[in-house]
Tab-separated table of C-alpha atoms in Angstrom:
chain	number	residue	atom	x	y	z
J	1	MET	CA	0.000	0.000	0.000
J	2	ASN	CA	1.484	3.369	-1.009
J	3	ASN	CA	1.741	6.234	1.473
J	4	ASN	CA	-1.034	8.304	-0.130
J	5	LEU	CA	-3.478	5.403	-0.013
J	6	LEU	CA	-2.489	4.613	3.575
J	7	GLN	CA	-3.005	8.245	4.567
J	8	SER	CA	-6.437	8.314	2.892
J	9	CYS	CA	-7.474	5.172	4.749
J	10	LEU	CA	-6.331	6.576	8.070
J	11	VAL	CA	-8.254	9.808	7.473
J	12	ALA	CA	-11.402	7.866	6.535
J	13	MET	CA	-11.081	5.711	9.669
J	14	LEU	CA	-10.610	8.807	11.831
J	15	LEU	CA	-13.693	10.475	10.351
J	16	LEU	CA	-15.725	7.296	10.872
J	17	TRP	CA	-14.522	6.970	14.472
J	18	THR	CA	-15.318	10.646	15.156
J	19	SER	CA	-18.798	10.256	13.665
J	20	LEU	CA	-19.522	7.154	15.746
J	21	ALA	CA	-18.122	8.743	18.911
J	22	ASN	CA	-20.443	11.723	18.530
J	23	ALA	CA	-23.571	9.761	17.551
J	24	GLN	CA	-26.587	9.424	19.822
J	25	THR	CA	-29.248	6.889	18.905
J	26	PHE	CA	-32.768	6.810	20.357
J	27	PHE	CA	-35.198	3.919	19.867
J	28	GLY	CA	-38.905	4.202	19.219
J	29	THR	CA	-41.579	1.776	20.302
J	30	GLY	CA	-41.399	-1.487	18.357
J	31	GLY	CA	-43.547	-4.587	18.105
J	32	LEU	CA	-46.602	-2.614	16.953
J	33	LEU	CA	-49.265	-4.043	14.637
J	34	PHE	CA	-49.710	-2.108	11.438
J	35	PRO	CA	-52.638	-1.139	11.249
J	36	PRO	CA	-53.205	-1.264	15.011
J	37	GLY	CA	-56.189	-3.659	14.849
J	38	ALA	CA	-54.573	-6.179	12.467
J	39	PRO	CA	-55.263	-8.729	11.210
J	40	ALA	CA	-58.954	-7.892	11.445
J	41	GLN	CA	-58.155	-4.270	10.587
J	42	THR	CA	-56.282	-3.759	7.299
J	43	VAL	CA	-56.653	-0.002	6.869
J	44	GLY	CA	-55.501	2.477	9.483
J	45	ILE	CA	-52.722	4.436	11.121
J	46	THR	CA	-50.124	3.301	13.647
J	47	GLN	CA	-47.982	5.862	15.445
J	48	SER	CA	-44.802	4.944	17.291
J	49	PRO	CA	-43.252	7.475	19.691
J	50	CYS	CA	-39.565	7.980	20.423
J	51	GLN	CA	-38.296	10.100	23.321
J	52	VAL	CA	-35.187	12.215	22.634
J	53	SER	CA	-33.229	14.236	25.179
J	54	GLY	CA	-29.868	15.965	25.489
J	55	VAL	CA	-29.489	16.861	21.796
J	56	GLY	CA	-30.780	20.435	21.704
J	57	VAL	CA	-31.391	22.650	18.700
J	58	LEU	CA	-30.593	21.057	15.349
J	59	GLY	CA	-28.320	22.687	12.811
J	60	GLY	CA	-24.654	23.569	13.121
J	61	CYS	CA	-23.119	20.909	15.348
J	62	ALA	CA	-26.210	18.776	15.942
J	63	THR	CA	-27.836	17.104	12.932
J	64	ILE	CA	-29.983	14.099	12.105
J	65	GLU	CA	-27.620	11.404	10.935
J	66	SER	CA	-30.229	8.766	10.023
J	67	VAL	CA	-33.532	7.048	10.717
J	68	THR	CA	-33.586	3.236	10.612
J	69	ILE	CA	-36.828	1.275	10.138
J	70	ASP	CA	-37.491	-2.454	10.254
J	71	LEU	CA	-41.032	-3.602	9.454
J	72	ASP	CA	-42.784	-6.597	7.991
J	73	HIS	CA	-45.666	-5.857	5.650
J	74	THR	CA	-47.067	-7.495	2.540
J	75	TRP	CA	-47.624	-5.302	-0.497
J	76	VAL	CA	-45.634	-2.278	0.726
J	77	GLY	CA	-46.830	-0.204	-2.211
J	78	ASP	CA	-50.024	0.340	-0.157
J	79	ILE	CA	-48.293	2.003	2.792
J	80	GLY	CA	-46.542	5.220	3.658
J	81	PHE	CA	-44.521	6.334	6.628
J	82	LEU	CA	-43.524	9.827	7.671
J	83	LEU	CA	-41.470	11.322	10.504
J	84	ILE	CA	-43.010	13.893	12.849
J	85	GLY	CA	-40.661	16.052	14.924
J	86	PRO	CA	-41.370	17.381	18.436
J	87	GLY	CA	-42.408	20.708	16.911
J	88	GLY	CA	-44.870	19.077	14.506
J	89	GLN	CA	-42.708	19.284	11.376
J	90	VAL	CA	-43.342	16.392	8.974
J	91	LEU	CA	-40.953	14.696	6.532
J	92	GLU	CA	-42.032	12.024	4.039
J	93	LEU	CA	-39.686	9.042	4.284
J	94	SER	CA	-41.460	6.717	1.842
J	95	THR	CA	-45.036	6.537	0.522
J	96	GLY	CA	-46.502	4.191	-2.072
J	97	ASN	CA	-43.214	2.545	-3.059
J	98	GLY	CA	-42.391	-1.107	-3.671
J	99	GLY	CA	-45.575	-2.352	-5.367
J	100	ALA	CA	-46.504	-5.899	-4.355
J	101	GLY	CA	-43.156	-6.466	-2.615
J	102	ASP	CA	-42.742	-7.119	1.084
J	103	ASP	CA	-40.943	-5.481	3.988
J	104	TYR	CA	-38.485	-2.742	4.875
J	105	SER	CA	-35.546	-4.636	6.345
J	106	ASN	CA	-33.428	-2.333	8.553
J	107	THR	CA	-33.803	0.396	5.969
J	108	VAL	CA	-31.642	3.447	6.665
J	109	PHE	CA	-32.790	6.922	5.644
J	110	THR	CA	-30.206	9.704	5.570
J	111	ASP	CA	-29.381	12.935	3.748
J	112	ASN	CA	-25.820	11.650	3.320
J	113	THR	CA	-26.281	9.334	0.339
J	114	GLY	CA	-27.113	9.632	-3.337
J	115	SER	CA	-29.896	7.087	-3.883
J	116	PHE	CA	-33.526	7.898	-3.115
J	117	ILE	CA	-35.815	5.249	-1.616
J	118	THR	CA	-37.714	5.260	-4.936
J	119	SER	CA	-34.672	3.738	-6.662
J	120	GLY	CA	-34.676	0.658	-4.398
J	121	SER	CA	-36.902	-2.364	-4.175
J	122	PRO	CA	-38.334	-4.446	-1.317
J	123	PRO	CA	-37.141	-5.401	1.195
J	124	TYR	CA	-35.129	-2.141	0.944
J	125	SER	CA	-32.212	-3.470	2.982
J	126	GLY	CA	-29.929	-0.560	2.205
J	127	THR	CA	-29.280	3.151	2.746
J	128	PHE	CA	-31.443	5.716	0.948
J	129	ARG	CA	-32.412	9.352	0.893
J	130	PRO	CA	-35.977	10.102	2.038
J	131	GLU	CA	-38.531	10.558	-0.713
J	132	GLY	CA	-39.049	14.104	0.551
J	133	ARG	CA	-41.936	15.279	-1.629
J	134	VAL	CA	-44.473	16.258	1.047
J	135	THR	CA	-44.485	17.683	4.576
J	136	ASN	CA	-48.011	16.801	5.649
J	137	LEU	CA	-49.846	13.669	6.722
J	138	ASN	CA	-52.674	13.867	4.215
J	139	ASN	CA	-53.189	10.935	1.883
J	140	PRO	CA	-53.091	10.743	-1.144
J	141	TYR	CA	-49.447	11.795	-1.007
J	142	SER	CA	-48.359	14.054	-3.835
J	143	ASN	CA	-45.704	13.027	-6.351
J	144	GLY	CA	-45.676	16.516	-7.807
J	145	PRO	CA	-42.644	18.106	-6.106
J	146	PRO	CA	-39.229	16.761	-7.133
J	147	LEU	CA	-37.649	13.984	-5.098
J	148	GLY	CA	-35.670	15.337	-2.168
J	149	THR	CA	-37.407	18.718	-2.124
J	150	TYR	CA	-37.550	18.247	1.634
J	151	THR	CA	-34.687	16.762	3.643
J	152	PHE	CA	-33.870	16.106	7.270
J	153	ALA	CA	-31.792	19.288	7.254
J	154	ASN	CA	-34.236	21.757	5.719
J	155	THR	CA	-37.181	20.281	7.622
J	156	TYR	CA	-35.745	20.091	11.134
J	157	ASN	CA	-32.723	22.411	11.391
J	158	GLY	CA	-33.488	25.246	13.762
J	159	THR	CA	-35.936	23.129	15.779
J	160	ASN	CA	-35.335	21.549	19.166
J	161	ALA	CA	-34.690	17.820	18.878
J	162	ASP	CA	-35.553	17.157	22.509
J	163	GLY	CA	-39.047	15.790	22.950
J	164	THR	CA	-41.229	13.176	21.280
J	165	TRP	CA	-40.555	12.090	17.706
J	166	THR	CA	-43.244	10.015	16.024
J	167	LEU	CA	-43.055	7.496	13.190
J	168	TYR	CA	-46.409	7.827	11.408
J	169	LEU	CA	-47.396	4.603	9.550
J	170	ASN	CA	-50.364	4.744	7.197
J	171	ASP	CA	-51.807	1.603	5.618
J	172	TYR	CA	-54.335	3.156	3.265
J	173	VAL	CA	-55.391	0.142	1.143
J	174	ALA	CA	-57.322	-2.870	2.450
J	175	ALA	CA	-56.300	-6.547	2.503
J	176	ASP	CA	-52.706	-6.437	3.832
J	177	TRP	CA	-51.157	-5.780	7.220
J	178	GLY	CA	-47.861	-6.034	9.036
J	179	THR	CA	-45.733	-5.299	12.101
J	180	LEU	CA	-43.366	-2.478	12.961
J	181	ASN	CA	-40.503	-4.438	14.486
J	182	SER	CA	-38.288	-1.499	15.442
J	183	TRP	CA	-37.149	1.946	14.486
J	184	SER	CA	-34.569	4.442	15.692
J	185	ILE	CA	-33.284	7.933	15.051
J	186	THR	CA	-29.577	8.817	15.266
J	187	PHE	CA	-28.194	12.304	15.811
J	188	ASN	CA	-24.677	13.490	15.111
J	189	THR	CA	-23.793	15.822	17.982
J	190	GLY	CA	-20.160	16.367	17.121
J	191	GLY	CA	-18.630	19.666	16.095
J	192	THR	CA	-16.554	22.535	17.357
J	193	PRO	CA	-18.019	24.840	20.032
J	194	PRO	CA	-18.222	28.508	19.060
J	195	ILE	CA	-15.347	30.844	19.924
J	196	ALA	CA	-16.599	34.317	20.798
J	197	ASN	CA	-14.541	37.294	19.686
J	198	ALA	CA	-15.715	40.721	20.828
J	199	GLY	CA	-12.957	42.467	18.885
J	200	PRO	CA	-9.918	44.407	20.125
J	201	ASP	CA	-10.055	46.902	22.962
J	202	VAL	CA	-10.687	50.420	21.697
J	203	MET	CA	-10.119	53.981	22.859
J	204	ALA	CA	-12.802	56.638	22.741
J	205	CYS	CA	-13.427	60.186	23.843
J	206	PRO	CA	-16.027	60.879	26.533
J	207	SER	CA	-19.553	60.463	25.106
J	208	GLN	CA	-18.141	59.451	21.721
J	209	SER	CA	-20.178	56.860	19.782
J	210	THR	CA	-18.235	53.616	19.265
J	211	THR	CA	-19.322	50.527	17.287
J	212	LEU	CA	-18.337	47.096	18.602
J	213	THR	CA	-18.430	44.052	16.305
J	214	ALA	CA	-18.392	40.414	17.432
J	215	THR	CA	-17.717	37.237	15.469
J	216	GLY	CA	-17.761	33.510	16.124
J	217	GLY	CA	-21.401	32.526	16.531
J	218	GLY	CA	-24.745	32.018	14.937
J	219	THR	CA	-26.543	34.341	17.353
J	220	TYR	CA	-25.265	37.106	19.625
J	221	LEU	CA	-26.243	38.678	22.936
J	222	TRP	CA	-24.348	41.746	24.166
J	223	SER	CA	-24.358	42.990	27.742
J	224	THR	CA	-26.045	46.069	26.250
J	225	GLY	CA	-29.030	43.866	25.350
J	226	SER	CA	-28.317	44.015	21.616
J	227	THR	CA	-28.829	40.752	19.731
J	228	ALA	CA	-27.002	41.853	16.582
J	229	ALA	CA	-23.375	41.101	15.779
J	230	THR	CA	-22.661	44.828	16.194
J	231	THR	CA	-23.676	47.194	18.966
J	232	THR	CA	-23.106	50.930	19.411
J	233	VAL	CA	-22.024	52.267	22.798
J	234	MET	CA	-21.310	55.726	24.188
J	235	PRO	CA	-19.649	55.350	27.611
J	236	THR	CA	-18.654	58.333	29.723
J	237	THR	CA	-16.028	56.325	31.609
J	238	THR	CA	-13.922	53.289	30.745
J	239	THR	CA	-16.341	50.340	30.430
J	240	THR	CA	-16.039	46.610	29.725
J	241	TYR	CA	-18.698	45.027	27.498
J	242	SER	CA	-19.320	41.288	27.035
J	243	VAL	CA	-20.909	39.292	24.234
J	244	THR	CA	-22.198	35.712	24.311
J	245	VAL	CA	-22.279	33.872	20.999
J	246	THR	CA	-24.347	30.758	20.431
J	247	SER	CA	-24.049	28.143	17.710
J	248	ALA	CA	-27.047	25.862	17.299
J	249	GLY	CA	-26.362	22.570	18.983
J	250	CYS	CA	-22.770	23.545	19.838
J	251	GLY	CA	-23.142	25.604	22.991
J	252	THR	CA	-22.101	29.142	23.846
J	253	SER	CA	-18.960	31.201	24.335
J	254	THR	CA	-18.344	34.628	25.885
J	255	ASP	CA	-15.734	37.312	25.260
J	256	GLN	CA	-15.156	40.855	26.536
J	257	VAL	CA	-13.974	44.118	25.050
J	258	GLU	CA	-12.901	47.251	26.908
J	259	VAL	CA	-13.740	50.736	25.697
J	260	MET	CA	-11.116	52.954	27.295
J	261	VAL	CA	-12.468	56.474	27.661
J	262	MET	CA	-9.562	58.863	27.305
J	263	PRO	CA	-9.549	62.068	29.366
J	264	THR	CA	-10.650	65.253	27.651
J	265	PRO	CA	-7.496	67.306	26.974
J	266	THR	CA	-7.098	70.516	28.987
J	267	VAL	CA	-4.679	73.412	29.053
J	268	MET	CA	-3.815	76.016	31.669
J	269	LEU	CA	-1.939	79.147	30.601
J	270	SER	CA	0.377	80.936	33.006
J	271	ALA	CA	-0.681	84.417	31.844
J	272	ALA	CA	-4.386	85.053	31.568
J	273	MET	CA	-4.076	88.867	31.592
J	274	THR	CA	-0.844	90.822	31.620
J	275	GLN	CA	-0.087	94.546	31.194
J	276	LEU	CA	2.442	95.146	28.432
J	277	CYS	CA	3.846	98.118	26.623
J	278	GLN	CA	3.234	98.568	22.919
J	279	THR	CA	4.987	95.759	20.969
J	280	GLY	CA	6.038	94.225	24.258
J	281	CYS	CA	6.221	90.423	24.467
J	282	LEU	CA	5.545	87.848	27.138
J	283	GLU	CA	6.560	84.227	27.514
J	284	VAL	CA	3.543	82.047	28.319
J	285	THR	CA	3.711	78.568	29.850
J	286	ALA	CA	1.062	76.026	28.812
J	287	ASN	CA	0.381	72.998	31.017
J	288	PHE	CA	-1.501	70.292	29.108
J	289	THR	CA	-3.324	67.133	30.193
J	290	GLY	CA	-4.122	64.461	27.640
J	291	THR	CA	-2.192	62.559	24.998
J	292	PRO	CA	0.584	64.400	23.124
J	293	PRO	CA	1.034	65.929	20.620
J	294	PHE	CA	-1.127	68.944	21.475
J	295	ASN	CA	-2.503	71.403	18.930
J	296	LEU	CA	-3.577	74.659	20.580
J	297	ASN	CA	-5.686	77.394	19.061
J	298	TYR	CA	-5.480	80.585	21.112
J	299	LYS	CA	-5.965	84.330	20.740
J	300	THR	CA	-4.679	87.512	22.263
J	301	VAL	CA	-7.057	90.316	23.163
J	302	THR	CA	-5.902	93.825	23.979
J	303	SER	CA	-7.687	96.118	26.380
J	304	ASN	CA	-9.094	98.093	23.464
J	305	GLY	CA	-10.521	94.937	21.851
J	306	VAL	CA	-7.945	94.055	19.183
J	307	GLN	CA	-7.942	90.262	18.717
J	308	THR	CA	-5.302	88.141	17.022
J	309	THR	CA	-5.612	84.360	16.572
J	310	PHE	CA	-2.824	81.777	16.539
J	311	ASN	CA	-2.345	78.031	16.104
J	312	GLN	CA	0.613	76.150	17.490
J	313	SER	CA	1.606	72.519	18.098
J	314	PHE	CA	3.492	71.171	21.102
J	315	SER	CA	5.058	67.746	21.572
J	316	SER	CA	5.088	67.715	25.367
J	317	SER	CA	3.840	69.404	28.514
J	318	PRO	CA	4.626	71.914	29.907
J	319	ALA	CA	5.474	74.040	26.867
J	320	THR	CA	6.321	77.698	26.406
J	321	PHE	CA	5.521	80.191	23.677
J	322	GLN	CA	5.713	83.940	23.251
J	323	VAL	CA	2.927	86.470	22.661
J	324	CYS	CA	3.408	90.138	21.758
J	325	VAL	CA	1.270	93.257	21.692
J	326	PRO	CA	0.425	93.911	18.034
J	327	ALA	CA	2.230	96.872	16.502
J	328	GLY	CA	0.190	100.052	16.456
J	329	THR	CA	-1.880	98.963	19.427
J	330	ALA	CA	-2.296	101.369	22.308
J	331	LEU	CA	-0.747	100.586	25.646
J	332	GLY	CA	-2.847	98.396	27.829
J	333	ASN	CA	-3.567	94.929	29.056
J	334	LEU	CA	-3.062	91.815	26.895
J	335	GLN	CA	-5.244	88.784	27.465
J	336	VAL	CA	-4.240	85.293	26.257
J	337	LEU	CA	-7.159	82.879	25.770
J	338	ALA	CA	-7.228	79.233	24.607
J	339	THR	CA	-10.029	78.733	22.068
J	340	SER	CA	-9.699	75.009	21.231
J	341	LEU	CA	-7.370	72.119	21.949
J	342	THR	CA	-6.700	68.861	20.146
J	343	ASP	CA	-4.453	66.186	21.615
J	344	GLY	CA	-3.240	62.913	20.167
J	345	PHE	CA	-6.644	61.352	20.648
J	346	CYS	CA	-9.480	63.690	21.657
J	347	THR	CA	-10.636	67.171	20.820
J	348	CYS	CA	-12.030	69.658	23.284
J	349	GLN	CA	-13.747	72.739	21.908
């Protein structure tokens, strides 16, 4: 055996082992006459319940692997059997197939094969896809929709598997009868649990709107109450938010993200009002809080109302700069006023 073939065999064995390890099989009631009053009764309906627990919502990690049926019945072309889920959803397994033949001998129905039950013949001792044309119990059963229109997946995914499943057996033509020996339903509950990711921590200004985006699940629930993958927050102080993601049949996972609210930048000037001679200058010290660099807009105002605006950047705090009385301005007081400040993160007007 070459290495590639050996590797393929090992992979196939691993997948088979994983599938078997994660399978849960539940057995319905067997040994039921079909119809229930047979042999005196040859037309009627037999229903066999099956209790399922511990599987949860189908889809994602939990799926229906197969349904296996073993029944003895003459002239199986006169019967139909359908699967009813705990929520009332109906899937046609086989109706009106097999003509005058007898029996379904440990017949396996699954979405994971290519052949439909209509391609087989009694005693149907193989693996087939459900007929899947109808999703109701009403006879006569339609052959109008294409084979496989309805499957285990598109009929039951999103529903809760826990509860009572029912195998619905309908003998709708007189003269023949049989026995439901046994039946079972197998779920594949393997899969990878979800991994919540609330995104990286972010920085924001006070009362600034920030959008948080989570990944990793089928559904989301934020600590804000939002059930969308994204939520918008506007904290006034540093706040930690959490999100719980859920994947159907696979459980939940939680992650957190911190929105760090940065302080609003401030500045204090050492000279708010100073008396200067005409064209005189003054060195002003600016003490900043916030994240450098700082961009300061300020203005000087003379006592007779002459205003001059300036813009200057500073890489650290404290910083010094010089202001002068404009030429041609009368003697008097000079006022230095900050008008706006931007730091390396936030802006304060």
